[in-house]
PDB file of N, CA and C in Angstrom:
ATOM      1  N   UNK A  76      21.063-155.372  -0.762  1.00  0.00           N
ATOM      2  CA  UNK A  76      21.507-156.392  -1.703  1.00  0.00           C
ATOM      3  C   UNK A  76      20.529-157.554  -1.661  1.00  0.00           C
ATOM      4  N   UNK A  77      19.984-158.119  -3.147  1.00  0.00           N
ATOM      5  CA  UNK A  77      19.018-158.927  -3.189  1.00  0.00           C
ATOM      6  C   UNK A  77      20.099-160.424  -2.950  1.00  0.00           C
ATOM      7  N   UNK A  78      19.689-161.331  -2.977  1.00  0.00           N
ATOM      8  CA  UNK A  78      20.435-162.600  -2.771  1.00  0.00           C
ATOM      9  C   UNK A  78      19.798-163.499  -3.505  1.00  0.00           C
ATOM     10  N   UNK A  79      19.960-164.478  -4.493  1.00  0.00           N
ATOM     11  CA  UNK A  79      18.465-165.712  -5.107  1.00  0.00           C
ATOM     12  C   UNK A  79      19.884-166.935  -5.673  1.00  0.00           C
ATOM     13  N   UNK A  80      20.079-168.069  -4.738  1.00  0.00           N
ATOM     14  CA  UNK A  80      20.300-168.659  -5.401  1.00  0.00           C
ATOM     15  C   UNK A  80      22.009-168.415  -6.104  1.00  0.00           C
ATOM     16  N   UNK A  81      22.595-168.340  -4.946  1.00  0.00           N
ATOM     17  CA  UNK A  81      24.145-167.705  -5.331  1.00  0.00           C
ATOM     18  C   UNK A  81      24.431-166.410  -6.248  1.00  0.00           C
ATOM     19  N   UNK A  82      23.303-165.655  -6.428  1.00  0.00           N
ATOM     20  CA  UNK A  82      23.166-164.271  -7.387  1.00  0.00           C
ATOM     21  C   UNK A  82      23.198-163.248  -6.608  1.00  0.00           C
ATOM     22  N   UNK A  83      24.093-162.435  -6.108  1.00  0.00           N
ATOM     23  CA  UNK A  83      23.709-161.185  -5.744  1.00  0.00           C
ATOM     24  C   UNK A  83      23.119-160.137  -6.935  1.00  0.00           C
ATOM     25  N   UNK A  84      22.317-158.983  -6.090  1.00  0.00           N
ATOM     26  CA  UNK A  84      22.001-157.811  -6.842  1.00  0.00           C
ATOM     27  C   UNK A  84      22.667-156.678  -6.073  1.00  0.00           C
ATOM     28  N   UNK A  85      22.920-156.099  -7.035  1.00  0.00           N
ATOM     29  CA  UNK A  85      23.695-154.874  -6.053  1.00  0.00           C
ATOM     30  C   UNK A  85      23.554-153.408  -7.428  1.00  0.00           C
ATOM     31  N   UNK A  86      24.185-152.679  -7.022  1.00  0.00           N
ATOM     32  CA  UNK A  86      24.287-151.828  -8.418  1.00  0.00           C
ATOM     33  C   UNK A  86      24.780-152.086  -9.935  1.00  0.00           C
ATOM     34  N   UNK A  87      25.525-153.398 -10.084  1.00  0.00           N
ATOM     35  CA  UNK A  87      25.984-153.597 -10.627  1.00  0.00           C
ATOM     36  C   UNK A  87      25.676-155.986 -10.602  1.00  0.00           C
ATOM     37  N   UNK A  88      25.072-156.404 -11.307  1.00  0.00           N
ATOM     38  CA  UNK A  88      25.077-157.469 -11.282  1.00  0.00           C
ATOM     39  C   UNK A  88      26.183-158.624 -10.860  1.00  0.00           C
ATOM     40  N   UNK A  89      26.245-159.356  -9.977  1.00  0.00           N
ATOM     41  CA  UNK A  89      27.393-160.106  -9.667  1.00  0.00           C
ATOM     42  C   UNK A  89      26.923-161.802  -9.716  1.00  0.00           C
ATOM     43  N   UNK A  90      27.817-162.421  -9.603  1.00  0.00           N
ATOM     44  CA  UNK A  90      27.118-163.597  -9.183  1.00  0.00           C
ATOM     45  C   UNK A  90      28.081-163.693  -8.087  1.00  0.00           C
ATOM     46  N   UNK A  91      27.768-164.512  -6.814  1.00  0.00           N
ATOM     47  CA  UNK A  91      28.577-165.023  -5.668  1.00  0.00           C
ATOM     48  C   UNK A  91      28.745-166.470  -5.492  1.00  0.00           C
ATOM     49  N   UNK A  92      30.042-167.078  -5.762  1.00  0.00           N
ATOM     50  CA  UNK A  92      30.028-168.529  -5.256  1.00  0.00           C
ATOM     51  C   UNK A  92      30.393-168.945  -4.210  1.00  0.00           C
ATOM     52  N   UNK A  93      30.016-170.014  -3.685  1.00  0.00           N
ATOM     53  CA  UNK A  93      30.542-170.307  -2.341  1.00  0.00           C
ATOM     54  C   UNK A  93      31.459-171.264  -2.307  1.00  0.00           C
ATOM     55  N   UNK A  94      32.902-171.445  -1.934  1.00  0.00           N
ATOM     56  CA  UNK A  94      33.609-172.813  -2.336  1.00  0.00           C
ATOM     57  C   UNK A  94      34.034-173.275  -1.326  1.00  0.00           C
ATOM     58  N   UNK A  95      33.988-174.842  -0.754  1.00  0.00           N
ATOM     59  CA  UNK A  95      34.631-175.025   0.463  1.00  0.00           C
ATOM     60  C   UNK A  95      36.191-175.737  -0.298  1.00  0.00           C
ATOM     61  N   UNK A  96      36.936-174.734   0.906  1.00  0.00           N
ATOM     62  CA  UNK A  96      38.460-174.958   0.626  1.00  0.00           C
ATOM     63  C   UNK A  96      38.762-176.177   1.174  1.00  0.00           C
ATOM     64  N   UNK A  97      38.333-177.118   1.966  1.00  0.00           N
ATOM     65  CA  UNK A  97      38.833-178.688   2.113  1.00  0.00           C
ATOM     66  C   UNK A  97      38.661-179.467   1.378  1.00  0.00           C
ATOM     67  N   UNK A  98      38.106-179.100  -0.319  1.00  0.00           N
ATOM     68  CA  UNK A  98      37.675-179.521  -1.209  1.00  0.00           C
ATOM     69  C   UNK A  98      38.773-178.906  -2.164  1.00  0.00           C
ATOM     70  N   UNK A  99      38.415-177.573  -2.278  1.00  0.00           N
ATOM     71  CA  UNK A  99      39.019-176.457  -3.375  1.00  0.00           C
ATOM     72  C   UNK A  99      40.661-175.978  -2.576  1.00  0.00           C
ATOM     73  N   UNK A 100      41.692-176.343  -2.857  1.00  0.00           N
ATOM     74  CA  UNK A 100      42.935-175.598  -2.613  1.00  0.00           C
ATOM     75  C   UNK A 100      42.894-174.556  -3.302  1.00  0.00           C
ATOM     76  N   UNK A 101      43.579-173.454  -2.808  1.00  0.00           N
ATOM     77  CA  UNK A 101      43.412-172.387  -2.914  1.00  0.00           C
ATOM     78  C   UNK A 101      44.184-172.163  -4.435  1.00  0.00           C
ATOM     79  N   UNK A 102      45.453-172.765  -4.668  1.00  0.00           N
ATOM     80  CA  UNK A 102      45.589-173.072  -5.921  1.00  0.00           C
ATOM     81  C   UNK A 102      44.922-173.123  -7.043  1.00  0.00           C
ATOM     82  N   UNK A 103      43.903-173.892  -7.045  1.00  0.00           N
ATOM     83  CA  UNK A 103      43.187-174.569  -7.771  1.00  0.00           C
ATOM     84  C   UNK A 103      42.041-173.391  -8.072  1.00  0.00           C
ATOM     85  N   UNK A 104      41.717-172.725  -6.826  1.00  0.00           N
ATOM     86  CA  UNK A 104      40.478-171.671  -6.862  1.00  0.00           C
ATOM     87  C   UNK A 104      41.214-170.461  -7.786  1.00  0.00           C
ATOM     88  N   UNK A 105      42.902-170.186  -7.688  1.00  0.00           N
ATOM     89  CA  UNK A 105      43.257-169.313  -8.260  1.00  0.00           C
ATOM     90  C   UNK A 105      43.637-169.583  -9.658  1.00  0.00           C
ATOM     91  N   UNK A 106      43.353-170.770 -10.154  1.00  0.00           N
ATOM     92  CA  UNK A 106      43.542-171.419 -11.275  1.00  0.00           C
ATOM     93  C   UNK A 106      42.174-170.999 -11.898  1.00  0.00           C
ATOM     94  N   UNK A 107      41.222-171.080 -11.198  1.00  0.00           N
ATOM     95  CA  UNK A 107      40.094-171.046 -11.805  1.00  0.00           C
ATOM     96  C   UNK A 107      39.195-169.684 -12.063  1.00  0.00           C
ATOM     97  N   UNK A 108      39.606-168.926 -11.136  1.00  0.00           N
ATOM     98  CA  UNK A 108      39.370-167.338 -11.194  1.00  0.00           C
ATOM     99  C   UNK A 108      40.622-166.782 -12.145  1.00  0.00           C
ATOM    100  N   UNK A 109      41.905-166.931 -12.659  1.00  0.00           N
ATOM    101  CA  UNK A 109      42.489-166.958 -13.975  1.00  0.00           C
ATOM    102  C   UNK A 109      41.937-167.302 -15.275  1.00  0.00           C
ATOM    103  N   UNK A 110      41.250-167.993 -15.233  1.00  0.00           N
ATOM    104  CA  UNK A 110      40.244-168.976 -16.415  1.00  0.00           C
ATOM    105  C   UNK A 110      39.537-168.102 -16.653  1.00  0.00           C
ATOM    106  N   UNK A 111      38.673-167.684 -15.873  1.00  0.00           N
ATOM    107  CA  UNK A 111      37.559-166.299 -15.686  1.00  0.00           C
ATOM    108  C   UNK A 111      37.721-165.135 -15.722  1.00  0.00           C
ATOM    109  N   UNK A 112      39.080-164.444 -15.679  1.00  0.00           N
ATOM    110  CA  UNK A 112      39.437-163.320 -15.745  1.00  0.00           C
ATOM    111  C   UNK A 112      39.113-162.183 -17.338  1.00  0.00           C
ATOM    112  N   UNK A 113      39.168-163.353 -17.924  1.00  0.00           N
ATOM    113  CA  UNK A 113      38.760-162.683 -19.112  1.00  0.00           C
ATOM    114  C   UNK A 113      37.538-162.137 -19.546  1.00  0.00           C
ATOM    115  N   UNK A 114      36.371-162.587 -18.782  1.00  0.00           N
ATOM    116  CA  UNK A 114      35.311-162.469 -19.152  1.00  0.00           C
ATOM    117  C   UNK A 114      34.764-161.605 -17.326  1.00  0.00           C
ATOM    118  N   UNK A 115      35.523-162.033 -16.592  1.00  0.00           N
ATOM    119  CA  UNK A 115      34.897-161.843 -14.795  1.00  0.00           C
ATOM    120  C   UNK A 115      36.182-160.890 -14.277  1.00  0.00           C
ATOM    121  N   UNK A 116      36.021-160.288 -13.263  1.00  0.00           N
ATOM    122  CA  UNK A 116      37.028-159.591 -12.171  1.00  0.00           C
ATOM    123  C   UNK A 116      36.132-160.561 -11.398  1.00  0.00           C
ATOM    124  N   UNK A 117      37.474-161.240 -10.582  1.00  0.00           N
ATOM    125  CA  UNK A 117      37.303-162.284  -9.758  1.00  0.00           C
ATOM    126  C   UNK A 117      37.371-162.093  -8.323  1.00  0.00           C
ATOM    127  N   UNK A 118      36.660-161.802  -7.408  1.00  0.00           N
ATOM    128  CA  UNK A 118      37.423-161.540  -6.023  1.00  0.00           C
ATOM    129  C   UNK A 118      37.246-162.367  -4.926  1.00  0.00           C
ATOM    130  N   UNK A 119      37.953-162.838  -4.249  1.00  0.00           N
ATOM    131  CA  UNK A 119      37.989-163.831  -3.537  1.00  0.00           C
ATOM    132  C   UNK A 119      38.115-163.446  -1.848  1.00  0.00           C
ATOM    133  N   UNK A 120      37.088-163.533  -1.193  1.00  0.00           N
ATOM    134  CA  UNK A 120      36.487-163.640   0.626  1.00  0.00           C
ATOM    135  C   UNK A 120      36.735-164.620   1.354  1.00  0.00           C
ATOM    136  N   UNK A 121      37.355-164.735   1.781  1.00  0.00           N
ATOM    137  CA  UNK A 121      37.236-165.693   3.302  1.00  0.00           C
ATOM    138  C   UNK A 121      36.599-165.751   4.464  1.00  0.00           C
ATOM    139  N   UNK A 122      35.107-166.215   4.382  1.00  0.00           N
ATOM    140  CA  UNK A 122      34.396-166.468   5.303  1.00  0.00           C
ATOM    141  C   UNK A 122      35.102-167.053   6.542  1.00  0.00           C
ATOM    142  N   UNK A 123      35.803-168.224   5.895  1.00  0.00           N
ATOM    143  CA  UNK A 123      36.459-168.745   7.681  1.00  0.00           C
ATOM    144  C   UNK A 123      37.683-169.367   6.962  1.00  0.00           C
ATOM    145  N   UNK A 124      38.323-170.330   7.674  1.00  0.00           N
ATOM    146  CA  UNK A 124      39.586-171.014   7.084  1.00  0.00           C
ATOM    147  C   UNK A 124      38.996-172.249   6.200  1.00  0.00           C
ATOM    148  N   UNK A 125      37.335-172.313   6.143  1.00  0.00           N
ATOM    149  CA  UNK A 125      36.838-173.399   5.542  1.00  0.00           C
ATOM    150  C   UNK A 125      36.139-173.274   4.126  1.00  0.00           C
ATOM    151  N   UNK A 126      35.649-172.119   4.550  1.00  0.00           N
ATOM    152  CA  UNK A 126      34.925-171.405   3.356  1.00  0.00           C
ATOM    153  C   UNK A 126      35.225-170.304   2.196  1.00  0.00           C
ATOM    154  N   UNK A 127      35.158-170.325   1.246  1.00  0.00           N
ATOM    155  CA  UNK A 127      35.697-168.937   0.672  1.00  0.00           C
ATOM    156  C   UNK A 127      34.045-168.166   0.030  1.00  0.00           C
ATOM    157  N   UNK A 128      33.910-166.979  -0.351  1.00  0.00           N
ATOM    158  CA  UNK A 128      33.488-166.524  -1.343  1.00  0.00           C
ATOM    159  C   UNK A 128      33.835-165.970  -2.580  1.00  0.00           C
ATOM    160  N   UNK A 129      33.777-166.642  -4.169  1.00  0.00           N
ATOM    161  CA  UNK A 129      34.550-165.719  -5.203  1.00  0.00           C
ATOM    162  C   UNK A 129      33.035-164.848  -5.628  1.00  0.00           C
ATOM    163  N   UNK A 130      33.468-163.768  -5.821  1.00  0.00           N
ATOM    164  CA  UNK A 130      32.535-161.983  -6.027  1.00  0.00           C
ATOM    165  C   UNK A 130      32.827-162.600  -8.196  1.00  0.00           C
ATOM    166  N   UNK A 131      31.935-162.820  -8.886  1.00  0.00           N
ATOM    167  CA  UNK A 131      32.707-162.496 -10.275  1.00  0.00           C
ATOM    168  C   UNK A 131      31.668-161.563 -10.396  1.00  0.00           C
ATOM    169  N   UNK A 132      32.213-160.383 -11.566  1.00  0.00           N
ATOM    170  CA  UNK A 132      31.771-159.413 -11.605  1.00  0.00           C
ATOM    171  C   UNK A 132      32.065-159.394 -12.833  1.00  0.00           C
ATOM    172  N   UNK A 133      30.953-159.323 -13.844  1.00  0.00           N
ATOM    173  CA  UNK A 133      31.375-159.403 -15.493  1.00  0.00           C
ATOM    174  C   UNK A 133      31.822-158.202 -15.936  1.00  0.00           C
ATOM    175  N   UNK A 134      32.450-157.782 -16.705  1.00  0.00           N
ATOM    176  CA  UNK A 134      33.716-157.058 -17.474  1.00  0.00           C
ATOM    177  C   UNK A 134      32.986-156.460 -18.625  1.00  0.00           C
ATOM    178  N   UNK A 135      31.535-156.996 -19.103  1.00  0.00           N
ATOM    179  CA  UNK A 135      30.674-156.136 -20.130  1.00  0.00           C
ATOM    180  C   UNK A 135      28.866-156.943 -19.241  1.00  0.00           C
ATOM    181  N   UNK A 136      28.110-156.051 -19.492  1.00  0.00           N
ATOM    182  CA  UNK A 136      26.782-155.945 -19.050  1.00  0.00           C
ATOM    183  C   UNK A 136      26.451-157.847 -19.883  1.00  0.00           C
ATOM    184  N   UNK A 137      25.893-158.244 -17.859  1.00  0.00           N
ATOM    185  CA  UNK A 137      25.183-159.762 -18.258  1.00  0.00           C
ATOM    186  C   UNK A 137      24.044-159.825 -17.808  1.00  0.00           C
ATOM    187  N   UNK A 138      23.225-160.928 -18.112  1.00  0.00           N
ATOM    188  CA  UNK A 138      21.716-160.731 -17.128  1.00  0.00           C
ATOM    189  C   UNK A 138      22.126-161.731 -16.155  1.00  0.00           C
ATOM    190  N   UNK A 139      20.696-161.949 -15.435  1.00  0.00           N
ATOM    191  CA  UNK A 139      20.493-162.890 -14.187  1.00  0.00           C
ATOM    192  C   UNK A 139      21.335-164.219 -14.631  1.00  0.00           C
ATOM    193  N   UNK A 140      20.775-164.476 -15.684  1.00  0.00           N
ATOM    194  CA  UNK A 140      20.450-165.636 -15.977  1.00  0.00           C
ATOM    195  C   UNK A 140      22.205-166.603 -16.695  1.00  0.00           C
ATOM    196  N   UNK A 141      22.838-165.081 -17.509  1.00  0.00           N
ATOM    197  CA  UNK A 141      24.121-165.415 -17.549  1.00  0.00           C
ATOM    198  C   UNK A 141      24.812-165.445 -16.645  1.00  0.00           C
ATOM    199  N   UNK A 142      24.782-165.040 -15.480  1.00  0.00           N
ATOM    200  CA  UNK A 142      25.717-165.213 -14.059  1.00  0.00           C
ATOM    201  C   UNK A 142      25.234-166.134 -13.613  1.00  0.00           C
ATOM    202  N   UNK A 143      23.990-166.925 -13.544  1.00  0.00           N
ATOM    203  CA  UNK A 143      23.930-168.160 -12.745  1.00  0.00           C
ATOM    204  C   UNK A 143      24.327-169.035 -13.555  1.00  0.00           C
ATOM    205  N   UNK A 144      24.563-169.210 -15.199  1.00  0.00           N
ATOM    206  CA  UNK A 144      24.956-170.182 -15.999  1.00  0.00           C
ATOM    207  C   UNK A 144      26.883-170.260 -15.565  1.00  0.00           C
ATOM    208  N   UNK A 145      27.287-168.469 -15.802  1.00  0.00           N
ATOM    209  CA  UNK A 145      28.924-168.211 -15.035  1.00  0.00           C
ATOM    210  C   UNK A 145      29.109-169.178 -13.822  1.00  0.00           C
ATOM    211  N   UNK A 146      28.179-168.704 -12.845  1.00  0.00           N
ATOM    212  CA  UNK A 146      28.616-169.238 -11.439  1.00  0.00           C
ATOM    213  C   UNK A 146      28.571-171.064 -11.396  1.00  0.00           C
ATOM    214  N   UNK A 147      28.380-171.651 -12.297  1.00  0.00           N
ATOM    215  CA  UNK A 147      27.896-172.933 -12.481  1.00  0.00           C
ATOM    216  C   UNK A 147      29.298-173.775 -12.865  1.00  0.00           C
ATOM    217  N   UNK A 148      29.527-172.337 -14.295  1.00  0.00           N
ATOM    218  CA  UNK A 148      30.771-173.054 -14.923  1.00  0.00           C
ATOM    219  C   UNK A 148      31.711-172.533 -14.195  1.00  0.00           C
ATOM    220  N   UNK A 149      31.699-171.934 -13.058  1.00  0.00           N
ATOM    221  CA  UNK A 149      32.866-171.733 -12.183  1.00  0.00           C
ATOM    222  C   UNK A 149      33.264-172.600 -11.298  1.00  0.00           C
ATOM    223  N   UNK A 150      32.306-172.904 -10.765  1.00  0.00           N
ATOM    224  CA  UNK A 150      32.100-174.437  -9.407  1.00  0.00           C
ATOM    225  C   UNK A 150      32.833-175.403 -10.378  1.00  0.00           C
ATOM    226  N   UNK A 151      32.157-176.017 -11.452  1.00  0.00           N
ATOM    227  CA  UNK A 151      32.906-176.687 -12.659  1.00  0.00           C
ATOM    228  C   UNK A 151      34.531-176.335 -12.719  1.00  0.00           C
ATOM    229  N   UNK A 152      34.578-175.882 -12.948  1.00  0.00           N
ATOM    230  CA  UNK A 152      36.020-175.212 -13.279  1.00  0.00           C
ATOM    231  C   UNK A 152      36.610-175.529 -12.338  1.00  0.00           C
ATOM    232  N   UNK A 153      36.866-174.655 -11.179  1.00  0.00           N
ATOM    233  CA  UNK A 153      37.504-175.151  -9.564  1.00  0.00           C
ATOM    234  C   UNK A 153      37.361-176.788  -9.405  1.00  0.00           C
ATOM    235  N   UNK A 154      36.169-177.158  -9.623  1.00  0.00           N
ATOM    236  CA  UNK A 154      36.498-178.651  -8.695  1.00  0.00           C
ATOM    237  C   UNK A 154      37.466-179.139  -9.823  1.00  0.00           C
ATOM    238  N   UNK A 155      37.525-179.062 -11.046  1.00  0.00           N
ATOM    239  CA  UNK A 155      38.336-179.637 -12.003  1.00  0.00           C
ATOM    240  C   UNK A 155      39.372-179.466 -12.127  1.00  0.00           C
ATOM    241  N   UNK A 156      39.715-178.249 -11.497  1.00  0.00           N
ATOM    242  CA  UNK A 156      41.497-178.218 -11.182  1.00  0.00           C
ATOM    243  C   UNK A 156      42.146-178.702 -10.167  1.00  0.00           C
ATOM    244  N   UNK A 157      41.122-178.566  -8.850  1.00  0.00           N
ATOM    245  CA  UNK A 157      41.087-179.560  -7.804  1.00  0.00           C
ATOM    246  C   UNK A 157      41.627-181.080  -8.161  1.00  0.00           C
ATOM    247  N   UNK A 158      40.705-181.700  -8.671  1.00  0.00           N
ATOM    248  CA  UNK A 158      40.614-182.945  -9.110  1.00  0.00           C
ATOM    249  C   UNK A 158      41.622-183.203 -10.428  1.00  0.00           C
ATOM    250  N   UNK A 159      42.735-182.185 -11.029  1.00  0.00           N
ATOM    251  CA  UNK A 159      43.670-182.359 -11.911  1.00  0.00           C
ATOM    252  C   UNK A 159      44.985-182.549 -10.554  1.00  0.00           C
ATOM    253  N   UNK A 160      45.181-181.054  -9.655  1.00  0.00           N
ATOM    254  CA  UNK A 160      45.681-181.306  -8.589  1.00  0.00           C
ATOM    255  C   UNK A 160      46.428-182.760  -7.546  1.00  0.00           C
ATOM    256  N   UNK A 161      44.845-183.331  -7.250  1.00  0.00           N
ATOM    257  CA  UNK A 161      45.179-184.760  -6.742  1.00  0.00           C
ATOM    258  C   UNK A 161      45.432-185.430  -7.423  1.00  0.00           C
ATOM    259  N   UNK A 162      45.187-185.709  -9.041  1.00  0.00           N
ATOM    260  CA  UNK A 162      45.676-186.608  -9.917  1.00  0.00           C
ATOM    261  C   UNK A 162      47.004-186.586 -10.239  1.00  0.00           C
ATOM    262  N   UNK A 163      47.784-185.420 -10.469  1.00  0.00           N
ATOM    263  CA  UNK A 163      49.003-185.536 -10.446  1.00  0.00           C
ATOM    264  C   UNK A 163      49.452-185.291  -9.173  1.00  0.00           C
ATOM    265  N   UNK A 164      48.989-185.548  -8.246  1.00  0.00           N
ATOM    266  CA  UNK A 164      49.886-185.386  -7.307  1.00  0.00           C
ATOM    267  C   UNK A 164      49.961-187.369  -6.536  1.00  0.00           C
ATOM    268  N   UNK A 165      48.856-188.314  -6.753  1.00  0.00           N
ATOM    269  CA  UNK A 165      48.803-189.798  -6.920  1.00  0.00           C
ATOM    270  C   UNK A 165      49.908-190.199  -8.186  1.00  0.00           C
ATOM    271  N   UNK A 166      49.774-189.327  -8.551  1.00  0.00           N
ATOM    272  CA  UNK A 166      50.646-190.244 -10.430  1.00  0.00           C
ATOM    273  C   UNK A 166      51.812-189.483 -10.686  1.00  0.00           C
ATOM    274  N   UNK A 167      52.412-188.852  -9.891  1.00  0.00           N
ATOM    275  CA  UNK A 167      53.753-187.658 -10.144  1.00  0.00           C
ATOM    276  C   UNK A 167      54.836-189.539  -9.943  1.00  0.00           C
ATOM    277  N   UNK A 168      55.075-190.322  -8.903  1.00  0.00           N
ATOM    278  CA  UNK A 168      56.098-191.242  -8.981  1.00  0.00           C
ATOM    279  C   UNK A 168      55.758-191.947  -9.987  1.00  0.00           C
ATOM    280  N   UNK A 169      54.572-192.721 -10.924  1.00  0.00           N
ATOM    281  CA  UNK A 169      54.239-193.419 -11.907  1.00  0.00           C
ATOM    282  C   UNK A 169      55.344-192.475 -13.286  1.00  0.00           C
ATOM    283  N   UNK A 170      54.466-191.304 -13.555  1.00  0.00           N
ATOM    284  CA  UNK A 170      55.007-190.328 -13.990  1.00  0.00           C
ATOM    285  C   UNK A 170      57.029-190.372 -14.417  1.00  0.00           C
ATOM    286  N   UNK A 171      57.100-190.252 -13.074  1.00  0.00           N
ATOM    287  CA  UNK A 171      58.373-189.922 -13.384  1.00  0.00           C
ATOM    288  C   UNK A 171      59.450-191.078 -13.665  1.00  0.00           C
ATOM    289  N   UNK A 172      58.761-192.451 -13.326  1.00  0.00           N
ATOM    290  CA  UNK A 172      59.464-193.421 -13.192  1.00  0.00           C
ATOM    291  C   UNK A 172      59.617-193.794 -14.864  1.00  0.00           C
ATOM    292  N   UNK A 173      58.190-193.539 -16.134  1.00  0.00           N
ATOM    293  CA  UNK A 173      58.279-193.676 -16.946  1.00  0.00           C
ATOM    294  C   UNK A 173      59.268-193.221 -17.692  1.00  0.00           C
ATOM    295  N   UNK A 174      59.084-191.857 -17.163  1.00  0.00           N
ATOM    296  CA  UNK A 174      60.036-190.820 -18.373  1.00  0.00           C
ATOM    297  C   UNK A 174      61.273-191.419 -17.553  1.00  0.00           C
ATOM    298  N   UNK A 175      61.632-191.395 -16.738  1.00  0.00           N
ATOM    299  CA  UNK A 175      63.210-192.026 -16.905  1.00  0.00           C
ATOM    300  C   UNK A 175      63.452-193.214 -17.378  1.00  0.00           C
ATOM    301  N   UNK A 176      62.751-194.339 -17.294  1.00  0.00           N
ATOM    302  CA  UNK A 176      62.508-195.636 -17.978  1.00  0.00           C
ATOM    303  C   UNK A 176      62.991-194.955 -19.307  1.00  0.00           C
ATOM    304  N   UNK A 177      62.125-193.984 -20.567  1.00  0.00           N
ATOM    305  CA  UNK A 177      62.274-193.809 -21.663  1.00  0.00           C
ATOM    306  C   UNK A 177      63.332-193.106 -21.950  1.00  0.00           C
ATOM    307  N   UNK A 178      63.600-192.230 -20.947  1.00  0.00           N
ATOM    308  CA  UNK A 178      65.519-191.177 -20.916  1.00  0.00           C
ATOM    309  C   UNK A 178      66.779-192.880 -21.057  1.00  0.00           C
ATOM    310  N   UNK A 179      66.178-193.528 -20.797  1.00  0.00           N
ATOM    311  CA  UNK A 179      67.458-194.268 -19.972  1.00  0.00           C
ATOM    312  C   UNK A 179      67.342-194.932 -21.261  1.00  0.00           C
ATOM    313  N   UNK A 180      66.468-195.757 -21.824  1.00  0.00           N
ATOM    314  CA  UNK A 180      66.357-196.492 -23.186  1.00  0.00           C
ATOM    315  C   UNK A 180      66.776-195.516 -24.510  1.00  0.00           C
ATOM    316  N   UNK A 181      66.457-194.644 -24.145  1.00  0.00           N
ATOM    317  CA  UNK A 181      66.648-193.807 -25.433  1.00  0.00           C
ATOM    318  C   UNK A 181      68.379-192.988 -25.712  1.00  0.00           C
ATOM    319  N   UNK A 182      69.079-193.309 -24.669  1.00  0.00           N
ATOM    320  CA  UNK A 182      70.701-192.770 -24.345  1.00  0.00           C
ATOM    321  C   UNK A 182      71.641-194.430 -24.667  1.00  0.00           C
TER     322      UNK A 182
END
């Protein structure tokens, strides 16, 4: 197996990402390999309790060059659900205090 730059080569073209999970909840990684499913078979490695590897493996013939553009908008993807994650999880009491504010005015 060749390796360049998060690209494996193998019989079949893959790209490999590397995600650290004290960053990426695992949630969030499975949020994001869902996103990808349509276009990737997603598979997900656990190097350690820190690290993961997702395997995407495109679903119709890609080159080099489209799996390193994939593996790019995948990192993208994950940290952004990540970072939706902590946002509602800071703003869930703001959140909820509104909508009952507006339940309570509106009865």
């Amino acid at each position: 197996m060749d390796q360049t730059e998060g690209i494996s080569t193998t019989d079949a073209l893959q790209a490999v990402v590397e995600v650290n999970l004290r960053v990426v909840s695992a949630e969030a990684l499975l949020k994001a390999c869902h996103w990808f499913s349509r276009e990737f078979i997603c598979e997900i490695r656990n190097r350690d309790e820190h690290v993961a590897d997702v395997i995407l493996t495109p679903r119709n013939p890609a080159s080099a060059s489209e799996l390193a553009l994939a593996s790019g908008a995948f990192t993208t993807s994950a940290m952004d659900f990540a970072l939706r994650e902590k946002i509602e999880a800071k703003t869930s009491g703001i959140r909820d205090l509104l909508l009952a504010k507006a339940f309570s005015e509106s009865g």
